[in-house]
Coordinates of C-alpha atoms in Angstrom, one line a residue:
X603 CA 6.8 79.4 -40.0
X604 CA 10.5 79.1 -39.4
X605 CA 10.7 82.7 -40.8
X606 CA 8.2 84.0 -38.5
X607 CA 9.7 81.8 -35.1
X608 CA 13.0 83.1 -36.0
X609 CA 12.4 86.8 -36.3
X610 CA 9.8 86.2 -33.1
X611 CA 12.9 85.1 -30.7
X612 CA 15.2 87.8 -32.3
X613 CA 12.8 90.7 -31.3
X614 CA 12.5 88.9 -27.8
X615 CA 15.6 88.5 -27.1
X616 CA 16.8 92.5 -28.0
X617 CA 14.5 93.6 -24.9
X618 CA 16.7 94.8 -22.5
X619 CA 16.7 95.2 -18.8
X620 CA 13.1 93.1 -18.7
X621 CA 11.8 90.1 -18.4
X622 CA 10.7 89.7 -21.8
X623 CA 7.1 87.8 -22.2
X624 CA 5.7 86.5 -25.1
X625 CA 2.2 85.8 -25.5
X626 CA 0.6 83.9 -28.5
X627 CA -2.8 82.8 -28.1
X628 CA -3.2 81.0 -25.0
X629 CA 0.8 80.5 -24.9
X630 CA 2.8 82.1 -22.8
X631 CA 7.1 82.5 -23.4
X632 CA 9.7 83.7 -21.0
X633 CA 12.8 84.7 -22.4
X634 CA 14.4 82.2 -20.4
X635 CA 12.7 79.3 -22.5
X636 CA 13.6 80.9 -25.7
X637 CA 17.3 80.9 -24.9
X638 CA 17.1 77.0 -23.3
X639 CA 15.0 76.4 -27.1
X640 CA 17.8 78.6 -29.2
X641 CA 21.0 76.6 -27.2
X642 CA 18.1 73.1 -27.6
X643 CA 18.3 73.3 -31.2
X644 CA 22.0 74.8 -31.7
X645 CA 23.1 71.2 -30.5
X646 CA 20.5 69.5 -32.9
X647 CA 22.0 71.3 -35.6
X648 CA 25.6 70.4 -34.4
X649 CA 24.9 67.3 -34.4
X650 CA 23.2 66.5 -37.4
X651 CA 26.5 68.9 -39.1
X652 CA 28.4 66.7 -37.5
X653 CA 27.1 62.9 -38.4
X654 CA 26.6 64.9 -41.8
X655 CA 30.5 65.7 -41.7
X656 CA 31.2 62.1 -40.9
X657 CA 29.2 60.3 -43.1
X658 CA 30.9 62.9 -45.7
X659 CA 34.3 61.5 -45.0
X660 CA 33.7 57.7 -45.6
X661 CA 31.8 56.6 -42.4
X662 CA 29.3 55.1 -43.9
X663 CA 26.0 53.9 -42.2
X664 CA 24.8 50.5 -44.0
X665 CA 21.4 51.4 -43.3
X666 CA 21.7 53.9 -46.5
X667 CA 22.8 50.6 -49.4
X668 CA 19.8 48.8 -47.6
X669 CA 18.3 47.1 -51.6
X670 CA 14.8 46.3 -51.3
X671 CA 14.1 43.1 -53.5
X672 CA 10.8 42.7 -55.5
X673 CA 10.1 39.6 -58.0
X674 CA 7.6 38.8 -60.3
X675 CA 7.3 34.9 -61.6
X676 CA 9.9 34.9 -64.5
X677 CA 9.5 32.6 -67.4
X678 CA 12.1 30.4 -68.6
X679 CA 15.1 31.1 -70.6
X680 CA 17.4 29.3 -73.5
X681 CA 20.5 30.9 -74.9
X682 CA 22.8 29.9 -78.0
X683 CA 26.1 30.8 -78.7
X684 CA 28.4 33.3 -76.4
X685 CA 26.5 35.4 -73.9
X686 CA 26.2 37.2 -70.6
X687 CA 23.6 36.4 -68.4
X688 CA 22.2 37.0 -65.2
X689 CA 19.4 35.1 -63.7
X690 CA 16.2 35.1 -61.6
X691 CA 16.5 34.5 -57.5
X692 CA 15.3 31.3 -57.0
X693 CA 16.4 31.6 -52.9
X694 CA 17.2 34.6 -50.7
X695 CA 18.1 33.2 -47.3
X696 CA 20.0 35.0 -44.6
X697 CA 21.9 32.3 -41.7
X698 CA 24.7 33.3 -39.2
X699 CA 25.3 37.0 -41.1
X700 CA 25.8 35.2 -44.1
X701 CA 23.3 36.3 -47.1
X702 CA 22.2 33.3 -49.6
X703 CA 21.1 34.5 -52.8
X704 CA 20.5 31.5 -55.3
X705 CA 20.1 32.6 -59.7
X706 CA 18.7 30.5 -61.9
X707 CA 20.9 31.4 -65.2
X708 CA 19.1 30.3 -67.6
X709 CA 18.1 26.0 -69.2
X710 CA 20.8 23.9 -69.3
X711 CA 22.6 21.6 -69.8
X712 CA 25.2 24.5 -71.0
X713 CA 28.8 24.1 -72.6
X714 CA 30.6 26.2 -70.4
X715 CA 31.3 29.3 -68.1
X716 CA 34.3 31.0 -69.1
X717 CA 33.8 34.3 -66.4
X718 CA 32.2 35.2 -63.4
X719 CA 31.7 38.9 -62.5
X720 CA 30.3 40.2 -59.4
X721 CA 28.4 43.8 -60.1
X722 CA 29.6 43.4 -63.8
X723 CA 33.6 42.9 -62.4
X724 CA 35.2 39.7 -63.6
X725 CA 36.4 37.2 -60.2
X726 CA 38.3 34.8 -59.8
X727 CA 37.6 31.9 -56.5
X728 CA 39.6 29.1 -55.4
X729 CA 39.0 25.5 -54.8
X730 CA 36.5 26.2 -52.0
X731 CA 34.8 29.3 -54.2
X732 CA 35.9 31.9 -52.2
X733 CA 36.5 35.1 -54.2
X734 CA 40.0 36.2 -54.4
X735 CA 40.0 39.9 -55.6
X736 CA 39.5 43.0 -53.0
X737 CA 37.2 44.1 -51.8
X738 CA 35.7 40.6 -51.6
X739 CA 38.7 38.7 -50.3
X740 CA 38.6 40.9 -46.8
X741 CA 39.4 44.1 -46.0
X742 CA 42.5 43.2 -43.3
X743 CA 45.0 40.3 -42.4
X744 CA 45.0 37.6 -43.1
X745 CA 42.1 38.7 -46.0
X746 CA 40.1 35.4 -46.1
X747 CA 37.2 35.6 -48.7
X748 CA 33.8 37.5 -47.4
X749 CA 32.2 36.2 -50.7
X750 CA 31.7 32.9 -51.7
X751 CA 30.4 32.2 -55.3
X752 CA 29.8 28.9 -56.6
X753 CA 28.1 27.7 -59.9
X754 CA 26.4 24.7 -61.7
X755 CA 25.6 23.6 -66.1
X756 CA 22.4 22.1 -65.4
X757 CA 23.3 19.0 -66.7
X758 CA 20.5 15.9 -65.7
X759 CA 23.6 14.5 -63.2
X760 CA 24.1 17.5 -61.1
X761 CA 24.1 17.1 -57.3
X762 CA 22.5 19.9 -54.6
X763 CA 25.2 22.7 -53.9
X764 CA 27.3 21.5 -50.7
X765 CA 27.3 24.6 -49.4
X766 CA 23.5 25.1 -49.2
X767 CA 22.9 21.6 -48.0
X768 CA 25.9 22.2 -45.2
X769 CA 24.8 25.6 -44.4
X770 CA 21.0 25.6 -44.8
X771 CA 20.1 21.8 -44.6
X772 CA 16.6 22.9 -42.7
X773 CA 15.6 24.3 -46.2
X774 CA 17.7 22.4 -48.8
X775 CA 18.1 19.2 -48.9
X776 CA 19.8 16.7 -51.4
X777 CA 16.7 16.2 -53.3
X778 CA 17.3 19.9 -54.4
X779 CA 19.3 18.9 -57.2
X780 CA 17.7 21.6 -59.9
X781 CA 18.6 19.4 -62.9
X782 CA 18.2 21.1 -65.9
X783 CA 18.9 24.5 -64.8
X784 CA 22.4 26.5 -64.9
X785 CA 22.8 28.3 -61.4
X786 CA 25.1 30.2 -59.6
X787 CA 25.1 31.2 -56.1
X788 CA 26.2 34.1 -54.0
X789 CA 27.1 33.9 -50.0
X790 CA 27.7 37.4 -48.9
X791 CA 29.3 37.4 -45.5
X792 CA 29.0 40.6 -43.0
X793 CA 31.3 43.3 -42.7
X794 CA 32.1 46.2 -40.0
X795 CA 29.5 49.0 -40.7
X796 CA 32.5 51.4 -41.7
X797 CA 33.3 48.9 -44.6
X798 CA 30.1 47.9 -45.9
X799 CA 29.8 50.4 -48.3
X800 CA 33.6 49.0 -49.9
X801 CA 32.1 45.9 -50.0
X802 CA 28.7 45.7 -50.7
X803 CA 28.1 49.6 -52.6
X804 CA 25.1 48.7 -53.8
X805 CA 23.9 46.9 -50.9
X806 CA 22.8 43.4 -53.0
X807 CA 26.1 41.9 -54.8
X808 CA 24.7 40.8 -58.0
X809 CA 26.2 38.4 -60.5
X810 CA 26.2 37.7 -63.9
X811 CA 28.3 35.1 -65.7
X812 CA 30.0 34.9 -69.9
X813 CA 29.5 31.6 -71.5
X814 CA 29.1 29.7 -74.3
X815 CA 25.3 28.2 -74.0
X816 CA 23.3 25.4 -75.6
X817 CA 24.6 22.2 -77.3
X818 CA 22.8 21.6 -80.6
X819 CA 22.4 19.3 -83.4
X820 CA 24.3 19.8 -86.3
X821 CA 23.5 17.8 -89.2
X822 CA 27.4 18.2 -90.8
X823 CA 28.7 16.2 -88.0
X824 CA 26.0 13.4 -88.3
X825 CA 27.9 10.3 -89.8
X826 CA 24.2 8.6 -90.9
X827 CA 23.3 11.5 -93.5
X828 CA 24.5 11.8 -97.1
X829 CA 28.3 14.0 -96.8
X830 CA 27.4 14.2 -93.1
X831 CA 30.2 12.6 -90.3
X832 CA 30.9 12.4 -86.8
X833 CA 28.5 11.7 -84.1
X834 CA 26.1 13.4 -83.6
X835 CA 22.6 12.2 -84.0
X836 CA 19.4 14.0 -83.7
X837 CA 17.4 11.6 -81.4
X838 CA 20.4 11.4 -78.9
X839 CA 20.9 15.0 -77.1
X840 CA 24.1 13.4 -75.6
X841 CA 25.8 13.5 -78.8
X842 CA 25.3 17.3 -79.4
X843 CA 28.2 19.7 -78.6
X844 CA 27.9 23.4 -78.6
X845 CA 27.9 25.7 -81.4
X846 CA 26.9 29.0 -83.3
X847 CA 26.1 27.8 -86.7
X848 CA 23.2 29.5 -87.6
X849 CA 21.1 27.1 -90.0
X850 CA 21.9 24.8 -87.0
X851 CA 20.5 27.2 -84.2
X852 CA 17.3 27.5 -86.5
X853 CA 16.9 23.7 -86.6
X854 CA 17.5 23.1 -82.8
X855 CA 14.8 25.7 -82.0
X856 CA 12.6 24.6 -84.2
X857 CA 12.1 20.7 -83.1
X858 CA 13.5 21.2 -79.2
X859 CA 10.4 20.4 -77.1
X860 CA 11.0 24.2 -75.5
X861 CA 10.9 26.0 -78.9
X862 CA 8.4 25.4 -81.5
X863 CA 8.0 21.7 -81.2
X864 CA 8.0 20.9 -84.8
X865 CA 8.0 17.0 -85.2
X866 CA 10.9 15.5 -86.6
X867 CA 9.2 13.5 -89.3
X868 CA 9.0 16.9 -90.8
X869 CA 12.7 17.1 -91.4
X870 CA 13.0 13.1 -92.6
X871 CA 15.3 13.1 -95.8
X872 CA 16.2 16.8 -95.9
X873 CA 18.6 16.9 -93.1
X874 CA 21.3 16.9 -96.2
X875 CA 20.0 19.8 -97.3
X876 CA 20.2 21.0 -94.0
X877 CA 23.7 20.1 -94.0
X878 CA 24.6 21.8 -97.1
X879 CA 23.4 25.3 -95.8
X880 CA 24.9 24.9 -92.1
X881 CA 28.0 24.6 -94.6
X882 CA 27.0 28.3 -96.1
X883 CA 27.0 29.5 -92.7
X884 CA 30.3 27.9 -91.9
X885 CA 32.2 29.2 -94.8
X886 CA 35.4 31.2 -94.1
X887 CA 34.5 35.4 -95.2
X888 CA 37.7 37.5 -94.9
X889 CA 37.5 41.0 -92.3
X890 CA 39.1 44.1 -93.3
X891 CA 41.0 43.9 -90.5
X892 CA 42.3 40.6 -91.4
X893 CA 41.7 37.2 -90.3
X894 CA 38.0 35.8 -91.1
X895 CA 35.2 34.9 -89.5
X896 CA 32.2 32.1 -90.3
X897 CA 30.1 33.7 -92.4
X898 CA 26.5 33.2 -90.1
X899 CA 26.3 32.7 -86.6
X900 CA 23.4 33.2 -84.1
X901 CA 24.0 34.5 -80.2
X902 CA 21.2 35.3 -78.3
X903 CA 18.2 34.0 -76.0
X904 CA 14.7 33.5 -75.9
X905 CA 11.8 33.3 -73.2
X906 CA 9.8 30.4 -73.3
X907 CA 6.9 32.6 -73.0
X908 CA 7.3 34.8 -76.3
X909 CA 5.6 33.8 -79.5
X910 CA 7.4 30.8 -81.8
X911 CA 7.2 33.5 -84.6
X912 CA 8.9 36.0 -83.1
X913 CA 11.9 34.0 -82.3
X914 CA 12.3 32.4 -85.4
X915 CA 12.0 35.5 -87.1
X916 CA 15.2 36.9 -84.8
X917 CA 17.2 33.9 -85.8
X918 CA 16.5 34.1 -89.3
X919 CA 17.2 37.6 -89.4
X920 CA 21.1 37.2 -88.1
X921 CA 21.8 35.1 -91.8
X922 CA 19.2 36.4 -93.7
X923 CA 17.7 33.1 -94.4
X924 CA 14.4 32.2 -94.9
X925 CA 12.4 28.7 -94.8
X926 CA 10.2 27.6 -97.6
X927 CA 7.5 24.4 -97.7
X928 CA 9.7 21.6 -100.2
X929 CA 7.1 20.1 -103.1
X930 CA 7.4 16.6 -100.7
X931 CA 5.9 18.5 -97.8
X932 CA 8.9 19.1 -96.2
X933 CA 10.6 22.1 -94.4
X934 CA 13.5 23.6 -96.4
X935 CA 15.7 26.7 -95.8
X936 CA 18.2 28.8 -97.1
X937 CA 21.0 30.8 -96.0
X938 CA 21.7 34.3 -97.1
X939 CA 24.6 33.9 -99.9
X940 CA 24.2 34.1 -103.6
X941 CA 24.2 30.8 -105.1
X942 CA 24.4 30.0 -109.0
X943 CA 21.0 28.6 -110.2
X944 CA 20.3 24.7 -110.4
X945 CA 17.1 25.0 -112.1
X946 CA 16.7 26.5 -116.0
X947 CA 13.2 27.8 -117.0
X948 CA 12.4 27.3 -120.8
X949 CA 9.6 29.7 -122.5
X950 CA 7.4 26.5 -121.7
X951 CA 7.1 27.0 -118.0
X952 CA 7.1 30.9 -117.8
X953 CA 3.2 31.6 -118.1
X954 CA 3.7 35.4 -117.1
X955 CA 6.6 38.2 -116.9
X956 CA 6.6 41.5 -115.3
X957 CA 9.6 43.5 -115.5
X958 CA 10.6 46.6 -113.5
X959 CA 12.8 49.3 -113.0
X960 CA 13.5 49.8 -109.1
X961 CA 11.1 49.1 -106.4
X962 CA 7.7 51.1 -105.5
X963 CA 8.7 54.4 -104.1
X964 CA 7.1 53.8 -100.9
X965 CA 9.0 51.2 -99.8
X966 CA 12.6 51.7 -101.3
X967 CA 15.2 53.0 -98.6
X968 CA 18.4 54.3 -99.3
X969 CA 19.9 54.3 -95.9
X970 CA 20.0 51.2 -93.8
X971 CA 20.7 51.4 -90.2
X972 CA 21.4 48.7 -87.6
X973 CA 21.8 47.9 -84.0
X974 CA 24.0 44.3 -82.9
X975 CA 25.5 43.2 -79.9
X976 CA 28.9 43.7 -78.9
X977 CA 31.3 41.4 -76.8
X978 CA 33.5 44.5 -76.6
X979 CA 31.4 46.6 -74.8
X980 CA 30.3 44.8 -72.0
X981 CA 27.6 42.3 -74.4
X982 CA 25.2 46.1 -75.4
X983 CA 23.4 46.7 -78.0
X984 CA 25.7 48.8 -80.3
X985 CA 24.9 51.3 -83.6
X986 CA 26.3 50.0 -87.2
X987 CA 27.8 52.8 -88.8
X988 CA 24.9 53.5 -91.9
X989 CA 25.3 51.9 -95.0
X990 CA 24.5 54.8 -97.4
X991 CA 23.4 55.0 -100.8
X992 CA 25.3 58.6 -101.4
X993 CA 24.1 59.0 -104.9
X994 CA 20.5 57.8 -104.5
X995 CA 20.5 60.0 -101.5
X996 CA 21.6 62.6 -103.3
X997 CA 18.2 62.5 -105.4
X998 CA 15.0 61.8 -103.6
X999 CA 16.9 62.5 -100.1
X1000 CA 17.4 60.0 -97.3
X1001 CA 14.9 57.0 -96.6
X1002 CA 16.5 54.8 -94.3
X1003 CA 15.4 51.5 -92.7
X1004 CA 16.4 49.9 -89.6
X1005 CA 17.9 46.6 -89.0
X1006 CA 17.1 44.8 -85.7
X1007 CA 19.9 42.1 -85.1
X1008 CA 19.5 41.4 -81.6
X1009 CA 21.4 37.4 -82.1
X1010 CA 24.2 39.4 -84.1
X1011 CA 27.9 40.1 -82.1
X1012 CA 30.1 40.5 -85.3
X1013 CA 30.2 44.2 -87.0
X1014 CA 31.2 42.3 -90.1
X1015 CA 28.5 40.2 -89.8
X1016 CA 25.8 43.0 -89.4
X1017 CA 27.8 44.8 -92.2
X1018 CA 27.5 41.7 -94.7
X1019 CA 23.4 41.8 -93.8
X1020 CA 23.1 45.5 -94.0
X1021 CA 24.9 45.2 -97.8
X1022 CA 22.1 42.8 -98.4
X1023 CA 18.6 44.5 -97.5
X1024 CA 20.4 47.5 -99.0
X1025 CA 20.4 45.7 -102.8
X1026 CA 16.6 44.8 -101.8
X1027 CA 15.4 47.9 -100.2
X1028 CA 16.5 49.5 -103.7
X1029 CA 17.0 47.7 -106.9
X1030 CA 17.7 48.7 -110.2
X1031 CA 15.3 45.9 -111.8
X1032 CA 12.5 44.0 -110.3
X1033 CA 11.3 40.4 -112.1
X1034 CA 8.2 38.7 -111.3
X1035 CA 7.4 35.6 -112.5
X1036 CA 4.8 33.2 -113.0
X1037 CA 5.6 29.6 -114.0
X1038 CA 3.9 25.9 -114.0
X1039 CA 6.5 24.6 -112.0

């Protein structure tokens, strides 16, 4: 159509000496009204060049960064060890051109939180949370704060946020304490239209926070158990303090009420044992690049709506531990390390022996691969370099396996586990057993 209108008014217009006349259909065009339509649209399209031109050189219309905000019901979340997180919006309020936006970070009570970052930028505020780096601080003198950021451990003392009870006391009152949950919020104050783009690029600032998370149970430092010592005591959450150790990660999920609920009776006597692994785990392993590192520790979250299984299984899987059901009913692990033998089997108590060589072809793997998370980049999930069997390789070609270690962020820690499944995945010898013991 725009073809055929355009070639239309052309030939019209070349008439000379006439009144030119158009007739289409029941329609009838002068000549006149084509040249008032042709100069019409010729300052449509000026001006749409022009607010084109101007939005091309930085005036930006805040109508374009406009974030719509859709929610489903999350569940819950718990996170050990070192992490960054970003939470659910529990409120989204907008009061006096200031925009509210409330997170819920995750279950607390947590240890600590050691950075804030606005769209993934680290910020610092002062006493009264205002955000001291541009473009947040203001855009001209005397550049007081536009953004306001302020942040709670969910410990079972914490108060209601001043500011929402100062600010929105219609809506939020003391009672709205949120005990129990780690929060952080956001007040976004307006900006000219030509700045809001500097500000606000994405429209919604969002935040995220690094911390170190939960404080567990760990049965080294309990002075009531055989070699234990210090405080800490498993009926009294107070006396916990936060850590990584991995055999203790595994316990703390496994008997807190939002993990797999396993009843404490089931650990009576064995939390020695317990101790002696969590000692495994804590046990000095040199790095190539010098310095060392504990040899097992466990970063990462879970939602309280994925199965028990799973989550154990992704805890276990970071120290390559496994638990076991004790003769006396009780539960027992181990932690990945190889440990001289306490037990000696006499021809007596061997009732059957199969030996051997390697593993069934179906299964062995030559090649293991492996995914962790890295602190040092930005808390993604990162590629291991493969740990390669060259001269197996080298005969039946490459069969590799893959290595999930989503509560892993040390490379010498996901190398130490890939080194292990690699002496499983292909063995020289296999021994099974039978015995009456």
């Amino acid at each position: 159509m725009a073809t055929f209108v355009g070639e239309l008014i052309l030939s019209v217009i070349a008439v000379e000496g006439t009144a030119a006349v158009v007739t289409i259909g029941n329609l009838t065009i002068t000549a006149s009204q084509i040249a008032t339509a042709v100069a019409s649209v010729a300052l449509s399209a000026g001006a749409a060049a022009l607010s084109a031109s101007a939005m091309s050189q930085g005036q930006a219309d805040p109508g374009t960064a406009q974030t719509p905000f859709r929610q489903a019901i999350p569940a819950r979340r718990r996170y050990y060890g070192r992490n960054r997180v970003a939470g659910p919006m529990m409120l989204a309020e907008v009061r006096d051109g200031v925009q509210y936006n409330l997170y819920a970070l995750c279950d607390g009570p947590i240890e600590a939180i050691d950075a804030l970052r606005l769209d993934n930028k680290v910020i610092t505020v002062g006493v009264s949370g205002g955000v001291q780096e541009y473009p947040y601080q203001g855009l001209e003198a005397p550049f007081s704060s536009i953004v306001f950021v302020d942040t709670q451990l969910g410990t079972a003392a914490q108060t209601a946020l001043s500011r929402l009870t100062t600010d929105l006391g219609d809506i939020w009152s003391s009672d709205h304490r949120l005990r129990g949950v780690a929060t952080m919020l956001i007040a976004a104050g307006s900006v000219p239209p030509q700045s809001f783009l500097t500000v606000y690029p994405s429209g919604m600032v969002k935040g995220s926070v690094d911390g170190r998370f939960a404080k567990i149970y760990d049965p080294r430092f309990d002075g009531t158990i055989a070699g234990g010592f210090g405080a800490h005591r498993i009926g009294n959450a107070a006396t916990w303090t936060y850590g990584a150790n991995s055999v203790s990660v595994l316990l703390d999920y496994l008997k807190h009420p939002d993990g797999h609920v396993i009843p404490v009776s089931y650990l009576d006597g064995v939390l020695p044992d317990w101790a002696a692994q969590a000692a495994v785990c804590a046990e000095a392993v040199p790095l190539k690049a010098g310095g060392t590192e504990p040899r097992w520790e466990t970063h990462g979250g879970y939602s309280f709506d994925e199965p028990r299984k799973d989550v154990v299984r992704r805890i276990l899987d970071s120290f390559d531990g496994w638990l076991y059901l004790r003769s006396d009913g009780k539960l027992g692990v181990r932690a990945g390390k190889l440990t001289a033998p306490t037990v000696t089997l006499t021809d007596e108590d061997i009732l059957s022996c199969e030996l051997e060589r390697g593993a069934d072809a179906l299964s062995v793997a030559n090649t293991i691969l492996a995914s962790y998370v890295s602190p040092d980049h930005d808390f993604q999930r990162v590629d291991a370099e493969p740990w390669v069997n060259a001269a197996d390789v080298s005969l039946r070609g490459a069969k590799d396996v893959r290595l999930d270690l989503a509560m892993v962020q040390s490379f010498g820690q996901a190398r130490r586990l890939m080194k292990r499944a690699a002496i499983r995945a292909n063995p020289r010898l296999t021994l099974k057993l039978k015995t009456s013991i």
